[in-house]
C-alpha positions as a printed NumPy array, in Angstrom:
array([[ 67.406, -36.814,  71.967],
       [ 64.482, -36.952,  69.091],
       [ 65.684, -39.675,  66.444],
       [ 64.331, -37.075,  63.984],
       [ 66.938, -34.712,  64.387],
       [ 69.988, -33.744,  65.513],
       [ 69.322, -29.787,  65.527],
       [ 65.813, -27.79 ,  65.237],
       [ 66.296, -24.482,  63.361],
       [ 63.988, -21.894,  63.681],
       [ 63.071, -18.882,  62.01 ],
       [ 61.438, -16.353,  64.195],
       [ 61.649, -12.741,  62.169],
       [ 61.618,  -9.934,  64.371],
       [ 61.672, -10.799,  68.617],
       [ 62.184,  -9.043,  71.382],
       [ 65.98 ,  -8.92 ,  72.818],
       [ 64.56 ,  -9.284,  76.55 ],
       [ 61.845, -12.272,  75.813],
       [ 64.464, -14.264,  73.733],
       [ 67.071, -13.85 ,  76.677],
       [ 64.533, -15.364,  79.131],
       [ 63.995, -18.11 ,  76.672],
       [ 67.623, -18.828,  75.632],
       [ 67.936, -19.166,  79.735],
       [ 65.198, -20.465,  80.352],
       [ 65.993, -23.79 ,  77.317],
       [ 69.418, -24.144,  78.759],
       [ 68.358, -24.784,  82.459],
       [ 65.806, -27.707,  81.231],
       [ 67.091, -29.202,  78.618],
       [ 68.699, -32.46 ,  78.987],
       [ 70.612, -34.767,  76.412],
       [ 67.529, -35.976,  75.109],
       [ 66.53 , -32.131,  73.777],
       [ 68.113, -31.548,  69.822],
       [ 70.526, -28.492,  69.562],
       [ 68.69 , -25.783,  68.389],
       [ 69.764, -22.453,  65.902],
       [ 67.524, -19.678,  66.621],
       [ 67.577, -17.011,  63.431],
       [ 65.858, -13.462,  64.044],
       [ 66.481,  -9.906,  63.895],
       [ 65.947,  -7.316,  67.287],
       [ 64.367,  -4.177,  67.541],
       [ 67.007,  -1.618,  68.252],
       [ 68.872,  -2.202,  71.449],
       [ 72.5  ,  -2.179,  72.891],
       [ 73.618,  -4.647,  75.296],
       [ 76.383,  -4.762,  77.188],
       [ 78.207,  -8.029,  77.63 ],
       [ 80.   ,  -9.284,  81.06 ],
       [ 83.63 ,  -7.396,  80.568],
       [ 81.528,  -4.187,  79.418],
       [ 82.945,  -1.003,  80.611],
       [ 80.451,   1.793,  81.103],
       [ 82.636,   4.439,  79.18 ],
       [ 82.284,   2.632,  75.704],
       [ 78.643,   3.412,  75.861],
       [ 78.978,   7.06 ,  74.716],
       [ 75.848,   8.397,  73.2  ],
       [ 72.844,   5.87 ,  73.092],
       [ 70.543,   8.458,  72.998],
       [ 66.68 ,   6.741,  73.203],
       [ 67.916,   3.468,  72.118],
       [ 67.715,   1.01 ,  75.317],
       [ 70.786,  -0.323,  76.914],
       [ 70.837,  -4.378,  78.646],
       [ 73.029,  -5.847,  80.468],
       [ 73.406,  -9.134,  79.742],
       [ 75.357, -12.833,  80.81 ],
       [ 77.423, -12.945,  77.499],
       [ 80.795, -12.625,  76.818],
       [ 82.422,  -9.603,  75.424],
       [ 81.821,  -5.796,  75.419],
       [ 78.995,  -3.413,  74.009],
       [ 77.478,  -3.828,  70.426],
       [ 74.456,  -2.744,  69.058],
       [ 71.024,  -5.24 ,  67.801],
       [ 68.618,  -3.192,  65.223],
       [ 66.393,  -4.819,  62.187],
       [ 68.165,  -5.706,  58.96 ],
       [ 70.674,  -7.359,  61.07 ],
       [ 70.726, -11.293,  61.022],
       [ 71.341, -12.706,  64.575],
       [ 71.907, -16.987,  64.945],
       [ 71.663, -18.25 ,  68.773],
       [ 73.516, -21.771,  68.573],
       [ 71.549, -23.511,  71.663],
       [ 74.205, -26.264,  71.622],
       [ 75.675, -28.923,  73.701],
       [ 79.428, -29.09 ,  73.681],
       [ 79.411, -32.104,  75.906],
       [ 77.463, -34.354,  73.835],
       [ 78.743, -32.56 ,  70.2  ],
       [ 82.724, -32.635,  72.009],
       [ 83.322, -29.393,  70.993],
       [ 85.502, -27.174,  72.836],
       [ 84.266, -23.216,  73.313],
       [ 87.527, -22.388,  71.211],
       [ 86.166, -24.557,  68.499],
       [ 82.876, -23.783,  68.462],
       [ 83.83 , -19.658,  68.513],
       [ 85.971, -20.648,  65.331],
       [ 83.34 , -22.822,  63.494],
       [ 81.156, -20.185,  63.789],
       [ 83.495, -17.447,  62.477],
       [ 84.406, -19.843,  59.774],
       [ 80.831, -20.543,  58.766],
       [ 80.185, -16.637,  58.643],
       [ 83.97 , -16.406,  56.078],
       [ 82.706, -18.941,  53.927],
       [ 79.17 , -17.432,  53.748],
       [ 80.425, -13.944,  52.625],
       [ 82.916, -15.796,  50.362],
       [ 80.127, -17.144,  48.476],
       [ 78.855, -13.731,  48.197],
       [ 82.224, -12.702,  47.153],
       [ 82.883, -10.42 ,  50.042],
       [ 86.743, -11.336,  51.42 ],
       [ 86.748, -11.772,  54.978],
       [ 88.245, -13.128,  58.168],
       [ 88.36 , -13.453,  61.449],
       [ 90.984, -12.038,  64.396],
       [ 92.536, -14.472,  66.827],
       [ 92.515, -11.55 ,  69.   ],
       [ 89.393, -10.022,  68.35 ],
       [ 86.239, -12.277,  68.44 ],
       [ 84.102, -11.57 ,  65.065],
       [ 84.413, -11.172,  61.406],
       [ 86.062,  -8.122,  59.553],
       [ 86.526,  -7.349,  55.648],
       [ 89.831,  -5.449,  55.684],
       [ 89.603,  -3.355,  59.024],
       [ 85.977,  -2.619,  59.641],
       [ 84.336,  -5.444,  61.554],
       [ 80.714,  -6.702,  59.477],
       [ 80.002,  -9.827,  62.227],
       [ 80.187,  -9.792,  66.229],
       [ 80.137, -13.039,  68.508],
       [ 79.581, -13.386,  72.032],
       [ 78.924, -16.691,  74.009],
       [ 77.657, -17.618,  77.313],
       [ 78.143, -21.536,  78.298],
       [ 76.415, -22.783,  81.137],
       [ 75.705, -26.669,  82.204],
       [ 78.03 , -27.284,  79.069],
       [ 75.513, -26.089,  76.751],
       [ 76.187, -22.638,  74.895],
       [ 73.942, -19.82 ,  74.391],
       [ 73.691, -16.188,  72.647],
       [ 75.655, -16.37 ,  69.58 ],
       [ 76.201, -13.92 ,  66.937],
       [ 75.15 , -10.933,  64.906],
       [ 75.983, -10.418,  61.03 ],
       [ 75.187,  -6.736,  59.983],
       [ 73.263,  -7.288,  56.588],
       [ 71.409,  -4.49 ,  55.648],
       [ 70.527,  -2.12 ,  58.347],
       [ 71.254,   1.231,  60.114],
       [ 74.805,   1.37 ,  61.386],
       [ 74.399,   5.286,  63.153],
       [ 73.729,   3.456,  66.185],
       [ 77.208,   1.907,  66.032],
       [ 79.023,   5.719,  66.297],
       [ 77.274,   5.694,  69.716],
       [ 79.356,   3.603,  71.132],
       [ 82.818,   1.619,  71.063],
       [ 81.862,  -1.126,  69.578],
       [ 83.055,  -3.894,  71.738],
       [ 84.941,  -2.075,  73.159],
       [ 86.958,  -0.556,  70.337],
       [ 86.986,   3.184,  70.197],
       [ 86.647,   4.179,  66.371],
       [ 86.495,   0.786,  65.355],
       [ 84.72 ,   0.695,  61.834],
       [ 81.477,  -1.103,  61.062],
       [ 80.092,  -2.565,  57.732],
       [ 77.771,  -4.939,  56.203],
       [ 76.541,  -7.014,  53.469],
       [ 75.109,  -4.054,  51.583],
       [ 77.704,  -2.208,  51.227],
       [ 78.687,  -4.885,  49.18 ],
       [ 76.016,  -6.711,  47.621],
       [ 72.995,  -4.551,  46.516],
       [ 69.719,  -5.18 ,  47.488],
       [ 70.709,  -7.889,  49.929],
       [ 67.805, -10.412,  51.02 ],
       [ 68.096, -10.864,  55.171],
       [ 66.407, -14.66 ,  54.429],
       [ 68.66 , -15.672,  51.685],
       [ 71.327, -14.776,  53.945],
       [ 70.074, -16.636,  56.703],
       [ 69.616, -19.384,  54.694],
       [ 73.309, -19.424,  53.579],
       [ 74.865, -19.   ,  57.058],
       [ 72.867, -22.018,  58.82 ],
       [ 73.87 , -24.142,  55.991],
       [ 77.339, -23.207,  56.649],
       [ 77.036, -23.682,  60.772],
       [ 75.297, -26.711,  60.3  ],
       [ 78.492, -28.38 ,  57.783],
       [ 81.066, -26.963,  60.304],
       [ 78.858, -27.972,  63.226],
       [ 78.785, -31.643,  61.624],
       [ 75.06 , -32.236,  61.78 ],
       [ 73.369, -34.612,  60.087],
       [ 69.806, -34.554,  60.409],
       [ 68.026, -31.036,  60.616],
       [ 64.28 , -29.962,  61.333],
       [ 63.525, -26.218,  59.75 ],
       [ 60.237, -24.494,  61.863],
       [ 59.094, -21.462,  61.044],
       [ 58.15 , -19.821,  64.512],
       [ 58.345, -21.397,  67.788]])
C-alpha cells in the first residue's frame, strides 16, 4: 500500500451506473494489499437496479427508466441525479472489519451527517439504510468479494423521488421515501458529500487521505 495514504477519495460528478459497475469489479479483482481503499462519490443518471434477493414483482411501473441487475445485496431501489452515492472500495481483511461493522459504520456516518444538519435519524437492525421517522432518506447494499467490499450506498439529497412510487423500494410495498430537501432548503449535493466522507472516514479510522477530483 502507497505510504501516502491510507484511502483515495474521489469525486467523479455524474457517471454512468453500468461503466462504474465494470470498474468497481474490475478494481476489486486486481487490487492487492498494496492498493489504498478507495471512496468513490458521484451521482447516476436515472436507473433502477435490482440487487441479488430482488423479486421481479417489486418492480411495478418503471416506465422508460432502465432496469440492471446487479451482484449487490438487497432488493430494488432507484439511482437518479441529485442523489449522492459513496462506493467504499475497502478491504476488510487488512482494515479487520467485519461486513456487520462496516454496514453499521456506514449507517452511523450517514446519522451523524444528517444530525449535523439537524435532521433526526436512524438506522433499522432489520432493515439495511437510514430513515427519519418512517420514510427511509438513505439505502445500502454491499457486495464483498476476495474480502474487499464494493457498491455502497445512496443518500437521497435533492432529487426526483416519482421514480421511487414505481417500485417497492427494496422491497417494501408503500414504503415512504425522503431526502435532505425536504428538510434543509436549497441543499448543496458537494457540501453534503463533503460532510458524509468526513464522517466514513472517522468511523472507518483512517488516517491519511488523498482527495482527486476525477479518476
Amino acid at each position: 500500500m502507497s505510504d501516502m495514504a491510507d484511502l483515495i477519495v474521489r469525486s467523479l460528478g455524474l457517471q454512468s451506473y453500468q461503466a462504474t459497475w465494470d470498474a468497481m469489479k474490475a478494481f476489486t479483482a486486481e487490487r492487492d494489499d498494496s492498493v489504498a481503499d478507495e471512496l468513490w462519490c458521484l451521482e447516476h443518471p436515472r436507473i433502477y437496479t435490482q440487487g441479488q434477493a430482488g423479486k421481479p414483482e417489486h418492480i411495478i411501473a418503471p416506465g422508460d427508466i432502465p432496469v440492471v441487475q446487479v451482484d449487490r445485496g438487497g432488493q430494488v431501489t432507484y439511482h437518479g441525479p441529485g442523489q449522492l452515492v459513496v462506493y467504499p472500495l475497502i478491504s476488510l481483511s487488512r482494515r479487520k472489519l467485519g461486513v456487520r461493522t462496516l454496514v453499521t459504520e456506514i449507517e452511523q456516518a450517514i446519522v451523524r451527517t444528517l444530525t449535523g444538519l439537524g435532521i433526526e435519524s436512524s438506522a433499522k437492525a432489520d432493515a439495511p439504510g437510514v430513515y427519519v421517522g418512517a420514510a427511509k432518506i438513505a439505502s445500502l447494499g454491499l457486495r464483498i468479494r476476495r474480502g474487499c467490499s464494493f457498491h455502497g450506498l445512496a443518500l437521497n439529497v435533492d432529487m426526483d423521488l416519482e421514480p421511487f412510487q414505481r417500485i417497492n423500494p427494496c422491497g417494501y410495498a408503500g414504503l415512504s421515501m425522503c431526502q435532505i430537501s425536504d428538510f434543509v432548503p436549497k441543499t448543496d449535493i458537494a457540501g453534503i458529500e463533503k460532510q458524509l466522507v468526513s464522517q466514513l472516514i472517522t468511523g472507518l479510522k483512517f488516517s491519511a487521505v488523498e482527495y482527486h477530483e476525477g479518476w
